Short mmCIF file of C-alpha atoms in Angstrom, two decimals:
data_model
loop_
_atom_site.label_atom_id
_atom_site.label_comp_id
_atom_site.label_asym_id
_atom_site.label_seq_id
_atom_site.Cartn_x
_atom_site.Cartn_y
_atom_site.Cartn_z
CA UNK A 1 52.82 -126.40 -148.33
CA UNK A 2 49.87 -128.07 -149.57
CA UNK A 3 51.32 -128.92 -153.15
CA UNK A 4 54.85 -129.58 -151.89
CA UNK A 5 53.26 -132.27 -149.52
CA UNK A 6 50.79 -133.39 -152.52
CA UNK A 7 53.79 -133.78 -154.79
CA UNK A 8 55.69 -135.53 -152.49
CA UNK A 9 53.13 -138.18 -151.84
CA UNK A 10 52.79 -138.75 -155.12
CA UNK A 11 56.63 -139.48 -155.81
CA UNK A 12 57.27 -141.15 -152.58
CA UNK A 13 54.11 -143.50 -153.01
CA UNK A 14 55.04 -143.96 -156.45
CA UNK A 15 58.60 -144.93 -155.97
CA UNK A 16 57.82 -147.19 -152.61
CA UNK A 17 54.80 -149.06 -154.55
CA UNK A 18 57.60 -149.93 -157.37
CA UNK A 19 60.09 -150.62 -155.11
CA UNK A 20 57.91 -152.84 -153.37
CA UNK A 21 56.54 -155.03 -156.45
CA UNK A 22 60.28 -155.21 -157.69
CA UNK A 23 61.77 -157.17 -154.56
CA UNK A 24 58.48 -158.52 -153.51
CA UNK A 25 57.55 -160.78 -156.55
CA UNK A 26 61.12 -162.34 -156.86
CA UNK A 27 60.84 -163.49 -153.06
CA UNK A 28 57.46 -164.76 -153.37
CA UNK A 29 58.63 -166.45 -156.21
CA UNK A 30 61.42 -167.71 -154.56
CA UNK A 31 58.75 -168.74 -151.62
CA UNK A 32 56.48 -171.21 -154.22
CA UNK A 33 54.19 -169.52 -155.74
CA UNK A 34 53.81 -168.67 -159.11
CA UNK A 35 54.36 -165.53 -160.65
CA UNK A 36 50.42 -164.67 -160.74
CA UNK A 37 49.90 -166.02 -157.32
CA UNK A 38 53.13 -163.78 -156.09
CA UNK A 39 50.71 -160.54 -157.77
CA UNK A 40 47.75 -161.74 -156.44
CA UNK A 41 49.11 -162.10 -153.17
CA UNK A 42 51.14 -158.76 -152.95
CA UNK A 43 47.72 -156.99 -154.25
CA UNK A 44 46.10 -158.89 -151.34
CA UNK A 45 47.85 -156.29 -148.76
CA UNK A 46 45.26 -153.73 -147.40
CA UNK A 47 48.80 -151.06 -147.32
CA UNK A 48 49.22 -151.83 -150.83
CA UNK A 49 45.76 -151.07 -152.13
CA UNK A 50 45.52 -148.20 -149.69
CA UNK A 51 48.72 -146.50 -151.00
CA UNK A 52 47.52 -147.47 -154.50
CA UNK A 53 44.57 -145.32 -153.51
CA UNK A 54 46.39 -142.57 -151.98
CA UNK A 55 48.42 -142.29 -155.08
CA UNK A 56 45.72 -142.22 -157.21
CA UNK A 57 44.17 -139.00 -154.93
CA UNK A 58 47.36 -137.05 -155.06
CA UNK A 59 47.25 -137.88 -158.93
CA UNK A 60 43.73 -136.78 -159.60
CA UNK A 61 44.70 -133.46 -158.08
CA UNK A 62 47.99 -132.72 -159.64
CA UNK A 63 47.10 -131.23 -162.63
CA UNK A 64 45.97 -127.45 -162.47
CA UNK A 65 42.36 -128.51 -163.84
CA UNK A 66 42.22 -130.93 -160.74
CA UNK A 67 39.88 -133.23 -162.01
CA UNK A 68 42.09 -134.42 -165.38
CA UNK A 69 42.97 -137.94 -164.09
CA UNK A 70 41.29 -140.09 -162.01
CA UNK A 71 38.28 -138.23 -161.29
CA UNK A 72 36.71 -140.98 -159.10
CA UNK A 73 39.58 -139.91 -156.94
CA UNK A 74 39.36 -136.48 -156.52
CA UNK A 75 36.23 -135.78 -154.94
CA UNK A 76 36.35 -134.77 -151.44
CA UNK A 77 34.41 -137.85 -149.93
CA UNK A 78 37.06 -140.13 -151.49
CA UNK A 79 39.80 -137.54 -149.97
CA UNK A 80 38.70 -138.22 -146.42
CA UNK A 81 38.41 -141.40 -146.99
CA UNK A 82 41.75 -142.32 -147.68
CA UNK A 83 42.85 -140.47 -145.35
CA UNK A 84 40.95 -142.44 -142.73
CA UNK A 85 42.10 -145.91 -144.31
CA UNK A 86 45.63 -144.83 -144.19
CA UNK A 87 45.46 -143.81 -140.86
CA UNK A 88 44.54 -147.42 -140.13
CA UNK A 89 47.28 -149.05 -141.82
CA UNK A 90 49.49 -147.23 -139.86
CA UNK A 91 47.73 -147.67 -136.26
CA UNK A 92 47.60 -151.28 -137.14
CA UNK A 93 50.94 -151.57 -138.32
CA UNK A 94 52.68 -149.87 -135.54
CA UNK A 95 50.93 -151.02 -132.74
CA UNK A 96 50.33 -154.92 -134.04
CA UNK A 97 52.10 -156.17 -136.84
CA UNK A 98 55.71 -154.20 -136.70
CA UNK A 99 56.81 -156.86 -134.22
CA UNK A 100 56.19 -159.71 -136.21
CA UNK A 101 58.92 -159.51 -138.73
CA UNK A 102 62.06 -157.58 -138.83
CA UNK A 103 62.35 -156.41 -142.52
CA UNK A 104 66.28 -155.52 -143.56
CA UNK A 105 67.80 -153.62 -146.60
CA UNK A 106 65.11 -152.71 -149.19
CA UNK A 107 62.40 -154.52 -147.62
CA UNK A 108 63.01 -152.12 -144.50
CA UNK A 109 63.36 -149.25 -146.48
CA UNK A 110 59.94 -150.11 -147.93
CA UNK A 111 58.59 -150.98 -144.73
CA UNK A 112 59.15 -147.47 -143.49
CA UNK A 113 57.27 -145.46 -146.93
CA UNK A 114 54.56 -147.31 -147.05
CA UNK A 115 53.80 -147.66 -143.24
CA UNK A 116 54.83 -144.74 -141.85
CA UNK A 117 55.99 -141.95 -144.40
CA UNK A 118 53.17 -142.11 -146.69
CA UNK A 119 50.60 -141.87 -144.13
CA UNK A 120 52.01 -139.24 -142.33
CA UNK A 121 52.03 -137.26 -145.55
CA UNK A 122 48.82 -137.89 -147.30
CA UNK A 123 47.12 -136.94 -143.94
CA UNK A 124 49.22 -133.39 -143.18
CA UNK A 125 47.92 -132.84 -146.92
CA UNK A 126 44.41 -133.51 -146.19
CA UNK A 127 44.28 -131.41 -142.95
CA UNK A 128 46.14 -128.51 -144.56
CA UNK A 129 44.71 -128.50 -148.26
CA UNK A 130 42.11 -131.42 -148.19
CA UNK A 131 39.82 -131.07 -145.65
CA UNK A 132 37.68 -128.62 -146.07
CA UNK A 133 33.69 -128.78 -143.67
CA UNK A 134 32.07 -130.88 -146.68
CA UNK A 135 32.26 -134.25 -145.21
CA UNK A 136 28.75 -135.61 -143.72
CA UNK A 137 28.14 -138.52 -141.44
CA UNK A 138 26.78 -140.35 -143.74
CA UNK A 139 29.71 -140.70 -145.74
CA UNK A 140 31.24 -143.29 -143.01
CA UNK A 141 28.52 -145.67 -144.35
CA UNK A 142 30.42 -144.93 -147.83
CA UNK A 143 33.72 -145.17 -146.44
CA UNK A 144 32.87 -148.81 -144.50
CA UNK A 145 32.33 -150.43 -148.13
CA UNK A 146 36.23 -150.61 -148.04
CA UNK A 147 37.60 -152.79 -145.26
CA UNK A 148 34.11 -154.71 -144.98
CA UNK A 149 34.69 -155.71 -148.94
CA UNK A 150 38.55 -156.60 -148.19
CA UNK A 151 37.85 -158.73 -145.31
CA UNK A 152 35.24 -160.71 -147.27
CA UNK A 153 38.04 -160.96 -150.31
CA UNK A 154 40.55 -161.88 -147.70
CA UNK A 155 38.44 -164.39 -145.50
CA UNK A 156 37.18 -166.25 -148.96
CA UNK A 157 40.26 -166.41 -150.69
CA UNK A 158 41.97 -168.13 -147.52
CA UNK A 159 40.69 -171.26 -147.89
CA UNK A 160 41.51 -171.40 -151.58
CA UNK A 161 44.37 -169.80 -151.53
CA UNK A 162 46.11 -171.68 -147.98
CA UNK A 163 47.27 -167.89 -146.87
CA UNK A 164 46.08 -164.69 -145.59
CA UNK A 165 48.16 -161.53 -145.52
CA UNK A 166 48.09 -160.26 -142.32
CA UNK A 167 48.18 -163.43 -139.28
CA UNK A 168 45.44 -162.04 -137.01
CA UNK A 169 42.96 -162.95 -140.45
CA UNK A 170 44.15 -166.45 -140.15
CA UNK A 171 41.31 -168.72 -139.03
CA UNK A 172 43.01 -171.95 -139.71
CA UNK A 173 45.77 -170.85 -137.18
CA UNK A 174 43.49 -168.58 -134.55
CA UNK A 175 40.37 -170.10 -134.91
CA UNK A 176 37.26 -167.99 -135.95
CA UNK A 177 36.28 -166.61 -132.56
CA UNK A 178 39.77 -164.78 -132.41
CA UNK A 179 39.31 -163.77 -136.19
CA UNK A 180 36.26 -162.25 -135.44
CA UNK A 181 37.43 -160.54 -132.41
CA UNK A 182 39.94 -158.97 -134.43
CA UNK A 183 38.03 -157.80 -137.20
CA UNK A 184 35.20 -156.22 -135.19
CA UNK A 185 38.46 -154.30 -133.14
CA UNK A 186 40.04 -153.02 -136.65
CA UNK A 187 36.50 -152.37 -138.02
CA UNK A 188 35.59 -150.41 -135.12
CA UNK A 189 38.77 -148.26 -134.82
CA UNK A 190 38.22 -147.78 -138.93
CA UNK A 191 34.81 -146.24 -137.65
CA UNK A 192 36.42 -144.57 -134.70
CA UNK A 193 38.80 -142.82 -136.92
CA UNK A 194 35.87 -142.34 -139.35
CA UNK A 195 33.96 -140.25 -136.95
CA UNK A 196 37.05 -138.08 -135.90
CA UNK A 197 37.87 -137.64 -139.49
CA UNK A 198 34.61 -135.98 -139.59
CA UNK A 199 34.67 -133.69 -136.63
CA UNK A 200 37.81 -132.84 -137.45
CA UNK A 201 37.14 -131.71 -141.24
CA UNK A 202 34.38 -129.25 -139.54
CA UNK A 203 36.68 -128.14 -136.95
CA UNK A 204 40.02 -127.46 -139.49
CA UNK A 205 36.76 -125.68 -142.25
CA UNK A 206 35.80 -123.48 -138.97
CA UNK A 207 39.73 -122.08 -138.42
CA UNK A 208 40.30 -121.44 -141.71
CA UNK A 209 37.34 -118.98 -141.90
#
């Protein structure tokens, strides 16, 4: 089950990251910006990166040698936390950001993978073949590096740049008080979900012996 669900993540992220860059630059382009701005700004997307990443996991481990490509990726640290980060993208999505736009055709279609789909599988892989008692709690100080590194690319860029990808990061529109309210709620569900991430790595290591 573990290989079938590593495989699939894999194809399913690969084809829903291509699928996304194919319709997305042409409508950003379409939108003003030029064609490196469009890939800057797609690339700006904390899904995008995190899928990237959760690719890149599934693709370190494919091989029967597991560490032949993309060994940065395949340690269990980084394993966990992915799996964390992609948990995020879909609390946030689903519970914030869903209802701001209603996606059709292809852009739906993408919508779903990289939201819902890929998340759902890359963490049913982790609790059935990733997770395995090794995590410590001082690897949530590693996994913080992440979002704390995007939100200072995404907060310095914005002024530069006129745009930020998700609305709630907007402090031209919201003001900084309600930007910082915001990120101190998603950074402190990332380390909510960090902590349960590792209780429950100990807890699925216990069962399994």
């Amino acid at each position: 089950m573990g290989r079938f669900l590593q495989i699939a993540g894999l194809v399913i992220g690969l084809i829903a990251l291509v699928l996304q860059f194919a319709i997305s630059i042409p409508a950003s382009i379409a939108a003003g910006r030029s064609l490196l701005g469009s890939i800057v700004f797609l690339f700006s997307f904390f899904t995008i990166l995190t899928n990237i990443a959760a690719v890149l996991v599934h693709a370190a481990l494919i091989s029967p040698s597991g560490y032949a490509w993309f060994p940065a990726f395949a340690g269990k640290r980084m394993r966990a936390g992915v799996a964390v980060a992609i948990t995020l993208v879909f609390i946030v999505y689903a519970t914030v950001l869903s209802g701001l736009w209603q996606p059709q055709g292809l852009f739906l279609l993408c919508d779903v993978l990289l939201h819902y789909v890929t998340p759902l599988i890359f963490v049913l892989w982790w609790l059935i073949a990733g997770a395995d008692g090794t995590t410590r709690w001082r690897d949530i100080s590693w996994w913080m590096i992440y979002p704390l590194a995007y939100l200072a690319y995404v907060l310095i860029r914005a002024p530069f740049a006129g745009e930020v990808p998700y609305p709630f990061l907007d402090v031209a529109k919201n003001g900084a008080a309600s930007v910082a309210l915001a990120s101190l709620a998603v950074t402190a569900l990332f380390v909510g979900l960090s902590v349960l991430a590792v209780l429950v790595d100990h807890g699925v290591a216990r069962l399994r012996k």
